[in-house]
Coordinates of C-alpha atoms in Angstrom, one line a residue:
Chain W
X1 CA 119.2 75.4 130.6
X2 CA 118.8 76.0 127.0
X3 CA 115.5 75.7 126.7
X4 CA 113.6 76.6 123.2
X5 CA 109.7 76.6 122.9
X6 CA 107.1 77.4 120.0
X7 CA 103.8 78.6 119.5
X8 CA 101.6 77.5 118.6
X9 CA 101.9 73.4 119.2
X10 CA 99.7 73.1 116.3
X11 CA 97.5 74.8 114.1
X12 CA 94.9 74.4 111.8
X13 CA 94.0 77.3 108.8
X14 CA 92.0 77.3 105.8
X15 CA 93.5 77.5 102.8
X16 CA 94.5 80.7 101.5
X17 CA 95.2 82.6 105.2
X18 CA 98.4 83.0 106.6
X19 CA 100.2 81.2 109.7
X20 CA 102.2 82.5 112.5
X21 CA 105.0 80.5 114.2
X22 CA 107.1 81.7 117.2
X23 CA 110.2 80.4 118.4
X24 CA 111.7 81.6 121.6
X25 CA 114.5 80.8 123.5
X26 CA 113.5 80.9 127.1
X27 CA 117.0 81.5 128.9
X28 CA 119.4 82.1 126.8
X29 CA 120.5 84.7 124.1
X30 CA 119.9 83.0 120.0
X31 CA 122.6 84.7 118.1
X32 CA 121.2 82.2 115.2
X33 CA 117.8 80.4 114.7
X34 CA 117.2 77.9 112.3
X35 CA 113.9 77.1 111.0
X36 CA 113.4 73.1 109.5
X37 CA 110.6 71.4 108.0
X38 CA 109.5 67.5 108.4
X39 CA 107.5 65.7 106.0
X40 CA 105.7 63.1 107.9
X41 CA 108.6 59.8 108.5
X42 CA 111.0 62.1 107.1
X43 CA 113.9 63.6 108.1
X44 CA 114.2 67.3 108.7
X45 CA 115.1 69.8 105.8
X46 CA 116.5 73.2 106.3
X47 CA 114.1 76.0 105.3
X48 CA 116.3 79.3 106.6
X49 CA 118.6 80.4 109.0
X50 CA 118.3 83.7 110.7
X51 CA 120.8 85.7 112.4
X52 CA 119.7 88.7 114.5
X53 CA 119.0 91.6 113.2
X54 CA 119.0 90.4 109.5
X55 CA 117.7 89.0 106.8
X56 CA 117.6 85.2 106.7
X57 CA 119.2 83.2 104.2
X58 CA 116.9 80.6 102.6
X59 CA 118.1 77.2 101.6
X60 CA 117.5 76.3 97.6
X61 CA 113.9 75.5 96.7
X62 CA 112.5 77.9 99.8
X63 CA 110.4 80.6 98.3
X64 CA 111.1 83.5 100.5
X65 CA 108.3 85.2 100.4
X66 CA 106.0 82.3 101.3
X67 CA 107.9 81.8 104.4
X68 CA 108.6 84.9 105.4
X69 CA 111.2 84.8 109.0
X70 CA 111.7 87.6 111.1
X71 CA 114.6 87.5 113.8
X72 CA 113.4 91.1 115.2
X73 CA 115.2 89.9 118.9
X74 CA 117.9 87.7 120.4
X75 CA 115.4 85.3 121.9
X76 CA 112.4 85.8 119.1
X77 CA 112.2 84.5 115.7
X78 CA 109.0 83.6 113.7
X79 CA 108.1 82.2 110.6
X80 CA 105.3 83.3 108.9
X81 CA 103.4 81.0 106.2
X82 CA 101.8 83.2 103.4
X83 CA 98.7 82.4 101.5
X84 CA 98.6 78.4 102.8
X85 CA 97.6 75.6 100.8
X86 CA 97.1 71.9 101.9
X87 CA 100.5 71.1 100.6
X88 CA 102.0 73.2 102.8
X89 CA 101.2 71.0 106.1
X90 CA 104.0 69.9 107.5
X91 CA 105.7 69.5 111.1
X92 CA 108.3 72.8 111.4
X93 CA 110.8 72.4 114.0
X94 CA 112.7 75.6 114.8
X95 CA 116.6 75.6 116.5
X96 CA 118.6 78.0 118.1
X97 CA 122.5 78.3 118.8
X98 CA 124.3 80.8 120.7
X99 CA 127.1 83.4 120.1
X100 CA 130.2 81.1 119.9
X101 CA 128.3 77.8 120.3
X102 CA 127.4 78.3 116.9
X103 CA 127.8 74.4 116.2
X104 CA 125.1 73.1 119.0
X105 CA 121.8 73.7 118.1
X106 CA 118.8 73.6 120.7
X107 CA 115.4 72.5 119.0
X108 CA 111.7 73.1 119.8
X109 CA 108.5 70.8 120.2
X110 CA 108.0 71.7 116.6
X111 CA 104.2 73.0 115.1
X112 CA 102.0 70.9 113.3
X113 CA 100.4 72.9 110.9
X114 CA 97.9 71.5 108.6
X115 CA 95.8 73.4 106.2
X116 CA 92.6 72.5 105.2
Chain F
X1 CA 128.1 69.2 99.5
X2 CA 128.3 67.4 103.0
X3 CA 125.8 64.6 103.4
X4 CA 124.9 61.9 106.1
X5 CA 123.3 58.2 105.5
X6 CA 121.3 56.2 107.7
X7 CA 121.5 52.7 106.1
X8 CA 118.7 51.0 108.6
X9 CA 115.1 52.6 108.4
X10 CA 113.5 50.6 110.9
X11 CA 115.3 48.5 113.6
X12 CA 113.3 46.0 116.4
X13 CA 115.0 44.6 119.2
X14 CA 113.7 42.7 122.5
X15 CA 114.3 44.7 125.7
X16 CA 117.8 44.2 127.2
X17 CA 119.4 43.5 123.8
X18 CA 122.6 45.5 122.8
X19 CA 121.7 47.7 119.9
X20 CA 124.0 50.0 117.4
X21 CA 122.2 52.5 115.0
X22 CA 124.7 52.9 111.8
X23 CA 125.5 56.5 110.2
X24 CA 128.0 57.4 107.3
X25 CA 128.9 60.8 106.2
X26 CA 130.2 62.3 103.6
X27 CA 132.2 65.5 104.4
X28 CA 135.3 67.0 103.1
X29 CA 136.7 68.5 106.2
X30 CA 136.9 67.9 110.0
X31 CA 132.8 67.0 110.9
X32 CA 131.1 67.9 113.8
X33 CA 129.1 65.0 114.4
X34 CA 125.4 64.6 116.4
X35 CA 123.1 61.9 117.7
X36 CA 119.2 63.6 118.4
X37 CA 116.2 61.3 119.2
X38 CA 112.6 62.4 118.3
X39 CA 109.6 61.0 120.2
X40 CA 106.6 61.1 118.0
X41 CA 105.0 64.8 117.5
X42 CA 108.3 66.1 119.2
X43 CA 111.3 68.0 118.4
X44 CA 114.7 66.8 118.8
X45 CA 116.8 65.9 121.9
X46 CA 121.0 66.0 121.6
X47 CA 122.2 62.4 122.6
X48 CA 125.8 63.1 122.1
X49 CA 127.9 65.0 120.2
X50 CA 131.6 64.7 118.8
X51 CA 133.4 67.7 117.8
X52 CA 137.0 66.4 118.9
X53 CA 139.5 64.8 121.1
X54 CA 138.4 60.7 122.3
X55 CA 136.8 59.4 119.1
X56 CA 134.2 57.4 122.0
X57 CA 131.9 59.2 123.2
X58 CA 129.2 59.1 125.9
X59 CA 126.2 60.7 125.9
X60 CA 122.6 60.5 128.2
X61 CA 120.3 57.9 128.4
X62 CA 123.3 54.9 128.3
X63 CA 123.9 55.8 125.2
X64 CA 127.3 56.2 123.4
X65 CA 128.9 56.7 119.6
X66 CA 132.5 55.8 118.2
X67 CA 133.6 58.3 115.4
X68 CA 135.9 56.1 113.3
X69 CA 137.8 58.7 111.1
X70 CA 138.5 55.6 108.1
X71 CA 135.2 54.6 107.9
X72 CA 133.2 57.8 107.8
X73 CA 131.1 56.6 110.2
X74 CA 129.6 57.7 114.1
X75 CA 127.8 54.8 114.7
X76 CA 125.3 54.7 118.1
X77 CA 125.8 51.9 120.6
X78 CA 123.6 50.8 123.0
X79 CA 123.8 48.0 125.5
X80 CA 120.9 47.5 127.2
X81 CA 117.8 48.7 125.4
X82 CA 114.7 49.9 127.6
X83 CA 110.8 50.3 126.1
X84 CA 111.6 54.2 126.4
X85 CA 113.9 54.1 124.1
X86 CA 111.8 53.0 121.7
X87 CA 111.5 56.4 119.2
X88 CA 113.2 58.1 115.7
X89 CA 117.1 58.3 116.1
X90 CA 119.0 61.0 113.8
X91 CA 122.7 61.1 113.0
X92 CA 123.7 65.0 111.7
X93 CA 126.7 66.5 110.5
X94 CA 128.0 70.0 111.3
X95 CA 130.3 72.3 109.9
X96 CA 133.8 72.3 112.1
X97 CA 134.7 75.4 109.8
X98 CA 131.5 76.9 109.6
X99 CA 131.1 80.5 108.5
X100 CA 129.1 83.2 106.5
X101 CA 126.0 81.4 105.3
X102 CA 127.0 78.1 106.0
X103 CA 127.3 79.2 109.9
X104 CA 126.3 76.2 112.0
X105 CA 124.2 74.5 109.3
X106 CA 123.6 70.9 110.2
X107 CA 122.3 68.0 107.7
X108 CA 120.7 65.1 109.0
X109 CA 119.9 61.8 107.7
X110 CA 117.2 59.6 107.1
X111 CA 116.8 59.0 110.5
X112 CA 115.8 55.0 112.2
X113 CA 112.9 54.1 113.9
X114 CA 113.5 52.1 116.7
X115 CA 110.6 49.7 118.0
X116 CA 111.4 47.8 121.3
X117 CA 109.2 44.3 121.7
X118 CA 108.8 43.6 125.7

């Protein structure tokens, strides 16, 4: 159980377009779904988290409306990157926790994005 | 601001050896504390956790971690290390008191790669 996937596994855009990442949690109801970002050997940085139904709260240095997140359902969230550019390749890894397991977070296979 | 250190960035052992990955946090209130390991181009998968109650605890894959209140530390023990676990180990901290925008929000360290020689 607990089982959290994302689509797409990778990705490749030009720069300049914009990128859709999904992150789904495939039996269980994701009251909150975090959204991180890894730098290749790096450790992982929290970009937002999103609770359902709202608006997500971005960590310090996240420009919101580059990485837009919509948590529009209680097993859907996605992350959309805005206008790309190379620097924005990355590896994103997405979590999700449930209503009063707020402390244990399930992760995706992450998305590699790179933009060209 | 809470914070967690990985002091090792790379560690080799031979298969069969004993091995400990070493984390220290920083945190001014009752952690919640997390091993995950990452295979390379995958997410993250929970070893063990700690939230309370026996400061030793055991998690899959042989693995366990000791949460040692006077040293700040929730070290990960080992002791008998297969190929397979060759990977990236990450120590996190959570938020025992978590709430309003701080609500399950978990920082991680440096992480250690782990290579295993046959």
């Amino acid at each position: 159980g607990a089982v959290v996937s994302q689509h797409p596994s990778r990705v490749i855009c030009k720069s300049g377009t914009s990128v859709k990442i999904e992150c789904r949690s495939l039996d269980f109801q994701a009251t909150t779904m975090f959204w991180y970002r890894q730098f290749p050997k790096q450790s992982l940085m929290l970009m937002a988290t999103s609770n359902e139904g709202s608006k997500a709260t971005y960590e310090q240095g996240v420009e919101k409306d580059k990485f837009l997140i919509n948590h529009a359902s209680l097993t859907l969230s996605t992350l959309t990157v805005t206008s790309a550019h190379p620097e924005d390749s990355s590896f994103y890894i997405c979590s999700a926790s449930r209503a009063g397991h707020y402390n244990e977070q399930f992760f995706g296979p992450g998305t590699r994005l790179t933009v060209l | 601001a809470q914070s967690v250190t990985q002091p090792d960035i790379h560690i080799t052992v031979s298969e069969g050896a004993s091995l400990e990955l070493r984390c220290n946090y920083s945190y001014g209130a009752t952690p919640y504390l997390f091993w995950y390991v990452q295979s390379p181009g995958q997410g993250l998968q929970l070893l063990l956790k700690y939230f309370s109650g026996d400061t030793l605890v055991q998690g899959i894959k042989g693995f366990e971690a000791e949460f040692k209140r006077s040293q700040s530390s929730f070290n990960l023990r080992k002791p008998s290390v297969h190929w397979s676990d060759a990977a990236e180990y990450f120590c996190a901290v959570g938020d025992a008191n978590a709430g309003g925008t701080s609500y399950g929000k978990l920082t991680f360290g440096q992480g250690t790669i782990l290579t295993v020689h046959p």
